[in-house]
GROMACS .gro file of C-alpha atoms in nm:
model
  105
    1HIS     CA    1  -0.896   0.864  -0.994
    2TRP     CA    2  -0.652   0.819  -1.243
    3CYS     CA    3  -0.552   0.471  -1.174
    4PRO     CA    4  -0.805   0.195  -1.261
    5PRO     CA    5  -0.607  -0.054  -1.087
    6CYS     CA    6  -0.570   0.147  -0.773
    7ARG     CA    7  -0.973   0.211  -0.783
    8THR     CA    8  -0.983  -0.193  -0.808
    9PHE     CA    9  -0.695  -0.217  -0.524
   10THR     CA   10  -0.714   0.015  -0.262
   11PRO     CA   11  -1.103  -0.112  -0.146
   12MET     CA   12  -0.971  -0.404  -0.091
   13LEU     CA   13  -0.631  -0.358   0.084
   14LYS     CA   14  -0.851  -0.125   0.299
   15ASP     CA   15  -1.132  -0.389   0.384
   16PHE     CA   16  -0.805  -0.658   0.426
   17TYR     CA   17  -0.640  -0.372   0.689
   18GLU     CA   18  -0.960  -0.326   0.871
   19GLU     CA   19  -0.915  -0.739   0.978
   20VAL     CA   20  -0.585  -0.804   1.021
   21GLU     CA   21  -0.392  -0.676   1.354
   22GLY     CA   22  -0.045  -0.651   1.409
   23VAL     CA   23   0.075  -0.483   1.028
   24GLU     CA   24   0.072  -0.123   0.934
   25ILE     CA   25   0.056  -0.007   0.581
   26VAL     CA   26   0.211   0.350   0.469
   27PHE     CA   27   0.135   0.464   0.145
   28ILE     CA   28   0.365   0.655  -0.113
   29SER     CA   29   0.151   0.841  -0.373
   30SER     CA   30   0.238   0.824  -0.725
   31ASP     CA   31  -0.056   1.115  -0.742
   32ARG     CA   32  -0.008   1.377  -0.994
   33SER     CA   33  -0.016   1.652  -0.694
   34GLU     CA   34  -0.050   1.631  -0.317
   35GLU     CA   35  -0.395   1.760  -0.351
   36ASP     CA   36  -0.499   1.421  -0.542
   37MET     CA   37  -0.327   1.235  -0.315
   38THR     CA   38  -0.560   1.403  -0.059
   39ALA     CA   39  -0.839   1.370  -0.196
   40TYR     CA   40  -0.784   0.996  -0.303
   41MET     CA   41  -0.698   0.927   0.070
   42LYS     CA   42  -1.051   1.095   0.175
   43GLU     CA   43  -1.178   0.913  -0.057
   44SER     CA   44  -1.061   0.541  -0.070
   45HIS     CA   45  -0.786   0.451   0.183
   46GLY     CA   46  -0.796   0.307   0.480
   47ASP     CA   47  -0.674   0.480   0.862
   48TRP     CA   48  -0.297   0.424   0.755
   49LEU     CA   49  -0.019   0.631   0.729
   50ALA     CA   50   0.146   0.805   0.423
   51ILE     CA   51   0.489   0.912   0.345
   52PRO     CA   52   0.462   1.296   0.241
   53HIS     CA   53   0.338   1.371  -0.137
   54ASN     CA   54   0.681   1.361  -0.385
   55SER     CA   55   0.921   1.405  -0.078
   56ALA     CA   56   1.245   1.279  -0.085
   57VAL     CA   57   1.180   1.008   0.133
   58ALA     CA   58   0.850   0.827  -0.053
   59ASN     CA   59   1.146   0.896  -0.401
   60ASP     CA   60   1.388   0.722  -0.197
   61LEU     CA   61   1.161   0.429  -0.097
   62LYS     CA   62   1.049   0.378  -0.488
   63GLN     CA   63   1.388   0.342  -0.584
   64LYS     CA   64   1.469   0.118  -0.287
   65TYR     CA   65   1.231  -0.126  -0.330
   66GLY     CA   66   1.216  -0.101  -0.753
   67ILE     CA   67   0.883   0.024  -0.802
   68SER     CA   68   0.813   0.112  -1.135
   69GLY     CA   69   0.426   0.049  -1.154
   70ILE     CA   70   0.150   0.113  -0.924
   71PRO     CA   71  -0.052  -0.033  -0.728
   72ALA     CA   72   0.251  -0.199  -0.546
   73LEU     CA   73   0.206  -0.364  -0.188
   74VAL     CA   74   0.579  -0.434  -0.038
   75VAL     CA   75   0.584  -0.566   0.260
   76VAL     CA   76   0.913  -0.549   0.479
   77LYS     CA   77   0.987  -0.705   0.850
   78LEU     CA   78   1.027  -0.409   1.112
   79ASP     CA   79   1.391  -0.448   1.047
   80GLY     CA   80   1.338  -0.361   0.665
   81THR     CA   81   1.378  -0.724   0.533
   82VAL     CA   82   1.160  -0.771   0.241
   83VAL     CA   83   0.899  -1.047   0.301
   84THR     CA   84   0.769  -1.019  -0.059
   85LYS     CA   85   0.727  -0.738  -0.296
   86ASP     CA   86   0.402  -0.893  -0.453
   87GLY     CA   87   0.177  -0.824  -0.144
   88ARG     CA   88  -0.079  -0.708  -0.398
   89SER     CA   89  -0.132  -1.042  -0.549
   90HIS     CA   90  -0.184  -1.177  -0.182
   91VAL     CA   91  -0.373  -0.925  -0.090
   92SER     CA   92  -0.614  -1.008  -0.386
   93GLY     CA   93  -0.613  -1.408  -0.410
   94LYS     CA   94  -0.632  -1.486  -0.038
   95THR     CA   95  -0.818  -1.427   0.293
   96PRO     CA   96  -0.666  -1.220   0.559
   97ALA     CA   97  -0.559  -1.408   0.832
   98GLN     CA   98  -0.396  -1.675   0.575
   99VAL     CA   99  -0.195  -1.334   0.395
  100VAL     CA  100  -0.035  -1.249   0.761
  101LYS     CA  101   0.018  -1.627   0.847
  102ASP     CA  102   0.202  -1.668   0.534
  103TRP     CA  103   0.401  -1.333   0.581
  104LYS     CA  104   0.496  -1.381   0.904
  105ALA     CA  105   0.611  -1.783   0.824
   0.00000   0.00000   0.00000
């Protein structure tokens, strides 16, 4: 995969996702092609949702949340309220239980 930071973070996110409840991940790819996205998802991803590659929805969400670099993890409530745009550092630096507790506080 072409993104070394993603290769480090994605397995951490997968482990996190498998340990927590009440959290859903929706993947938005910045892969070069749909084929690259599919291959990476099969290789490294958890069992989470994905927006179609390079779709209007994917591009609108990247713009809405100001995604300029990857990997990025934006945490939002069901109503769309942003909890944090730095979910990556939370998942990387705390236990899954503590992360979810902080997000729900």
